[in-house]
Short mmCIF file of C-alpha atoms in Angstrom, two decimals:
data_model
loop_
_atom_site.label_atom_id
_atom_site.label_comp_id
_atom_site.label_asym_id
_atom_site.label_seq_id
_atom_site.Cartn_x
_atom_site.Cartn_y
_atom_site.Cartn_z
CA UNK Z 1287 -12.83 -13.04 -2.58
CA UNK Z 1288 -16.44 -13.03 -4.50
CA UNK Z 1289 -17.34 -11.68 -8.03
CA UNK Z 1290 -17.09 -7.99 -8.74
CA UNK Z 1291 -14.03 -5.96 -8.92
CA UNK Z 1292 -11.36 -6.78 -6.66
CA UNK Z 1293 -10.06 -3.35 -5.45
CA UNK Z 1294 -6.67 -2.67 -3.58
CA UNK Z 1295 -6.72 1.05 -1.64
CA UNK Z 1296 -3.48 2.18 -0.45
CA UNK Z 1297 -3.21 5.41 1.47
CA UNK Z 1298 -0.51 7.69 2.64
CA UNK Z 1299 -2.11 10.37 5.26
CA UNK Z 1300 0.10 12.23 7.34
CA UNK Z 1301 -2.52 13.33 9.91
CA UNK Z 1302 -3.97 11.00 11.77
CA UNK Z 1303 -7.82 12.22 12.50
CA UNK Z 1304 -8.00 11.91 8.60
CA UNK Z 1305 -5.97 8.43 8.37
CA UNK Z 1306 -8.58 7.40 10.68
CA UNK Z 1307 -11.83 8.70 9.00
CA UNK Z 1308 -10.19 6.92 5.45
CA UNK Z 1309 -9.98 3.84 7.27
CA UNK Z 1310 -13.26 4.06 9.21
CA UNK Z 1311 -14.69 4.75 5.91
CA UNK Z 1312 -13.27 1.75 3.96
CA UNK Z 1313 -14.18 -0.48 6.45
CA UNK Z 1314 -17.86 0.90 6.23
CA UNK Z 1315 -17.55 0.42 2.61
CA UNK Z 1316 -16.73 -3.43 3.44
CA UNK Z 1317 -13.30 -3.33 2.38
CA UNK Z 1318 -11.17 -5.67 4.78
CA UNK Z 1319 -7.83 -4.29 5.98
CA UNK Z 1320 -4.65 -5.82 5.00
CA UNK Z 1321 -2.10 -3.49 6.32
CA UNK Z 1322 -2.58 -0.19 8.72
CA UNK Z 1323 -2.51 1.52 5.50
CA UNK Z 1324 -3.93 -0.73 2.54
CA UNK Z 1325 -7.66 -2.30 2.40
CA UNK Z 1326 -8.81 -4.64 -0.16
CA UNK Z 1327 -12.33 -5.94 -1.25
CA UNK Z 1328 -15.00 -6.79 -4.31
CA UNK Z 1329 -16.60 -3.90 -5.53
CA UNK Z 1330 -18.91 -3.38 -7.83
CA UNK Z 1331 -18.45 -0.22 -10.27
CA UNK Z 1332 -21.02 1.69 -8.96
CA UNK Z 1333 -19.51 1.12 -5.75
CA UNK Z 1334 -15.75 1.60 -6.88
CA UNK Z 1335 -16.85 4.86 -7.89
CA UNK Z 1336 -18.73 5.71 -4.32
CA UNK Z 1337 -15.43 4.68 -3.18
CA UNK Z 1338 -14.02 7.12 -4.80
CA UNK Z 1339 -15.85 9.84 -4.38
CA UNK Z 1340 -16.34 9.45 -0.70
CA UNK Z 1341 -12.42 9.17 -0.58
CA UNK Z 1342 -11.79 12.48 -2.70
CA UNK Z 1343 -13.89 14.51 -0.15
CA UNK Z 1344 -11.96 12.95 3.01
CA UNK Z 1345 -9.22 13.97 1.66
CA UNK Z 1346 -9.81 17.17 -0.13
CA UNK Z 1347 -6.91 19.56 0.75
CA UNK Z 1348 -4.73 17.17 3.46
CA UNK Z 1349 -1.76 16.09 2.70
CA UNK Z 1350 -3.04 13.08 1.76
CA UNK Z 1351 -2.09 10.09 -1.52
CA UNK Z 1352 -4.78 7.93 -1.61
CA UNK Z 1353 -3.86 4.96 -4.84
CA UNK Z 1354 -6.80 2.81 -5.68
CA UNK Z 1355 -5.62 -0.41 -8.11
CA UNK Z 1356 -8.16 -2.75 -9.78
CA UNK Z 1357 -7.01 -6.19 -9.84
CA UNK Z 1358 -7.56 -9.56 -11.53
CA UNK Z 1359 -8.45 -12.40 -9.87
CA UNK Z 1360 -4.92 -13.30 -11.03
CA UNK Z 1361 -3.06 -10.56 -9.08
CA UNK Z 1362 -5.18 -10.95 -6.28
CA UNK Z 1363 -4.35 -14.85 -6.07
CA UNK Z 1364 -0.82 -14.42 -7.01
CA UNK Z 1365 0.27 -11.97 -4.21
CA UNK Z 1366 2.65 -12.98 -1.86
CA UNK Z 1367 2.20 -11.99 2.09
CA UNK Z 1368 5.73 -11.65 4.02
CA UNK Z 1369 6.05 -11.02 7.63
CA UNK Z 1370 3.34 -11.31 9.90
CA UNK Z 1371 -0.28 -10.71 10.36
CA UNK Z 1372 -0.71 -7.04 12.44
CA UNK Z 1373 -4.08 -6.06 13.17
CA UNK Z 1374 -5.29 -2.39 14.18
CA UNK Z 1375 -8.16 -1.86 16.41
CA UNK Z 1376 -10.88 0.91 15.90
CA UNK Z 1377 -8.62 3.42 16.76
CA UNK Z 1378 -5.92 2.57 13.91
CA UNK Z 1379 -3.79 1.27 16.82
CA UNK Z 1380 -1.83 -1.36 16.34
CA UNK Z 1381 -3.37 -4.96 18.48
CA UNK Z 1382 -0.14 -6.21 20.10
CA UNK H 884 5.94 1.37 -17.18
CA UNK H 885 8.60 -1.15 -18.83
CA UNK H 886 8.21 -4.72 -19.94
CA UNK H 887 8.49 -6.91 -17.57
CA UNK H 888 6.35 -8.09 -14.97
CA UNK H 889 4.93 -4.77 -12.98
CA UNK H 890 4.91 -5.30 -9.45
CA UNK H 891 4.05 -3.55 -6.57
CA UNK H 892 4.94 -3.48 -2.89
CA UNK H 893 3.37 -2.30 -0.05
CA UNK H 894 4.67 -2.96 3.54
CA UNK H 895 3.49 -1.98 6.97
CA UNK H 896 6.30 -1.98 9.12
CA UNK H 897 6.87 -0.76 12.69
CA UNK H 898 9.95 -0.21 13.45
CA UNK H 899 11.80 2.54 11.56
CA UNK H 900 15.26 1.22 11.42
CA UNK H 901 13.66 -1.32 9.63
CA UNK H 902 11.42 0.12 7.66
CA UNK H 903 14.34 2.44 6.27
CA UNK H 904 16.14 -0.31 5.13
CA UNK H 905 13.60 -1.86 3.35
CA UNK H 906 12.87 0.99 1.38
CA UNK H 907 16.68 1.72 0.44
CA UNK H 908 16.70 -1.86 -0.47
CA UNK H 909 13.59 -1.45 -2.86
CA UNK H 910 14.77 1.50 -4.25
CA UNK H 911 18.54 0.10 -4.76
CA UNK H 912 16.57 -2.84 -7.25
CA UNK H 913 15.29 -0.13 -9.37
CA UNK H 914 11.66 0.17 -8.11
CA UNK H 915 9.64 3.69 -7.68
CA UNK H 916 8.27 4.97 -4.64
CA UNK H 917 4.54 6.23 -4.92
CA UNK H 918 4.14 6.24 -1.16
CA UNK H 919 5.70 6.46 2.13
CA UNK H 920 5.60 2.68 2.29
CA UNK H 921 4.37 1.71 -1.12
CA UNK H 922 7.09 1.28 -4.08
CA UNK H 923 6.02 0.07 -8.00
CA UNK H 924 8.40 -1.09 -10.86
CA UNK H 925 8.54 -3.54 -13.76
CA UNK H 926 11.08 -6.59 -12.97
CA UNK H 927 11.63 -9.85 -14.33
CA UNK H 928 10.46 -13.20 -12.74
CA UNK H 929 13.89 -13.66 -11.69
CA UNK H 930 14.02 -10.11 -10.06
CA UNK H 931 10.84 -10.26 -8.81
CA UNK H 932 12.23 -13.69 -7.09
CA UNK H 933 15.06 -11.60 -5.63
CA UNK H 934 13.23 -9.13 -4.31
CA UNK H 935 11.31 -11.05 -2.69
CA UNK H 936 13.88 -13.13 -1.05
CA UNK H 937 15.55 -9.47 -0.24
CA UNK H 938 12.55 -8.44 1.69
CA UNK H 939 12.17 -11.90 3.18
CA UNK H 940 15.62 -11.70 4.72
CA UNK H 941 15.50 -7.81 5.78
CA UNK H 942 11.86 -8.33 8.03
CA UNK H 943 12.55 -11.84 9.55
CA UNK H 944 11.53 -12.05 12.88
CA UNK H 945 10.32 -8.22 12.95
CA UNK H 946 7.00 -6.59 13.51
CA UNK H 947 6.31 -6.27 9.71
CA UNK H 948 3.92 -7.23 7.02
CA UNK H 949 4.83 -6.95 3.46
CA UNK H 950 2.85 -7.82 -0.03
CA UNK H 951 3.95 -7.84 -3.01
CA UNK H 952 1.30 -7.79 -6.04
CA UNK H 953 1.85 -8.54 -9.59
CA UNK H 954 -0.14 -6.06 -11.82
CA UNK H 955 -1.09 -6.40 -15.38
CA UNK H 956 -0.95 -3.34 -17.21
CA UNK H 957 -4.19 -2.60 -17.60
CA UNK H 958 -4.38 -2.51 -13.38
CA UNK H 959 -1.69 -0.04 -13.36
CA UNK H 960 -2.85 2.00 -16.38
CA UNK H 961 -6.73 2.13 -14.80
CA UNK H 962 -5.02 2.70 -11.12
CA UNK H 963 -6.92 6.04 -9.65
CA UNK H 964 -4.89 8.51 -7.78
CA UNK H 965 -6.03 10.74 -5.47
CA UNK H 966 -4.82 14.17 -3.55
CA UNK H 967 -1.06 15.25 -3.78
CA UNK H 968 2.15 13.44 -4.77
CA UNK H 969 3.94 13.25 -1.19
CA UNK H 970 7.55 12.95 -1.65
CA UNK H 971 10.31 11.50 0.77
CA UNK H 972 14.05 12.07 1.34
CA UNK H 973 16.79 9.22 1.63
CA UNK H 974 15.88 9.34 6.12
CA UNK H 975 12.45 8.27 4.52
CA UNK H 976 11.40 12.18 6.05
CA UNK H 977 8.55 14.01 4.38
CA UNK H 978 10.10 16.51 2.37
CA UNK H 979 7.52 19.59 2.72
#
């Protein structure tokens, strides 16, 4: 993970054209994807705050929960991954 | 937000017997759901241990990914939230 702010996104959409435009956009933003539902990336504040914004108007009136956590290189490193590794093509489906 | 060591947990799960009892389980150690498959609450090292053997157990061998992220509290005071507070019932069912 480089220098800047280490961002965690976490989304709850329940439709999925918008699910997929969040994640389309997060990607574009160069966030990597952790979970079908969670990206995670350096960000400067400038760009934090595009995030934001850009986020705000995807989801302006859905029925949408989008949670956006700064962390410290301390959180980041410290996380603990269960499970197993699933990966989501470009069409938020799930890569068997 | 409690002493204690805030932690959140996001998990990406695909199967929804299991998914269900993984949040039941969450909730049952006193954490808070802020999204369909996102829960946050401040636990002690040794809780947080037991948790995370808890979820360990409950997705072995399943389709499931699950990270758990220890926050300081400046993280989870700065955290950004976005659109509207979806809620769930105890079937883990959008309540509308």
């Amino acid at each position: 993970m480089p220098d800047g702010l280490v961002t965690l996104v976490i989304y709850d959409i329940t439709e999925d054209d918008v699910r997929l435009k969040v994640s389309r956009f997060l990607r574009g933003k160069g966030l990597t994807r952790v979970q079908k539902s969670a990206f995670i990336g350096s960000l400067s504040v400038a760009q934090r705050k595009d995030v934001e914004n850009g986020l705000a108007k995807l989801i302006y009136g859905k029925k949408a929960n989008v949670q956006i956590y700064p962390l410290t290189p301390a959180s980041y490193s410290q996380r603990i991954v269960l499970g197993v590794e699933l990966r989501y093509d470009d069409q938020d489906r799930l890569i068997a």
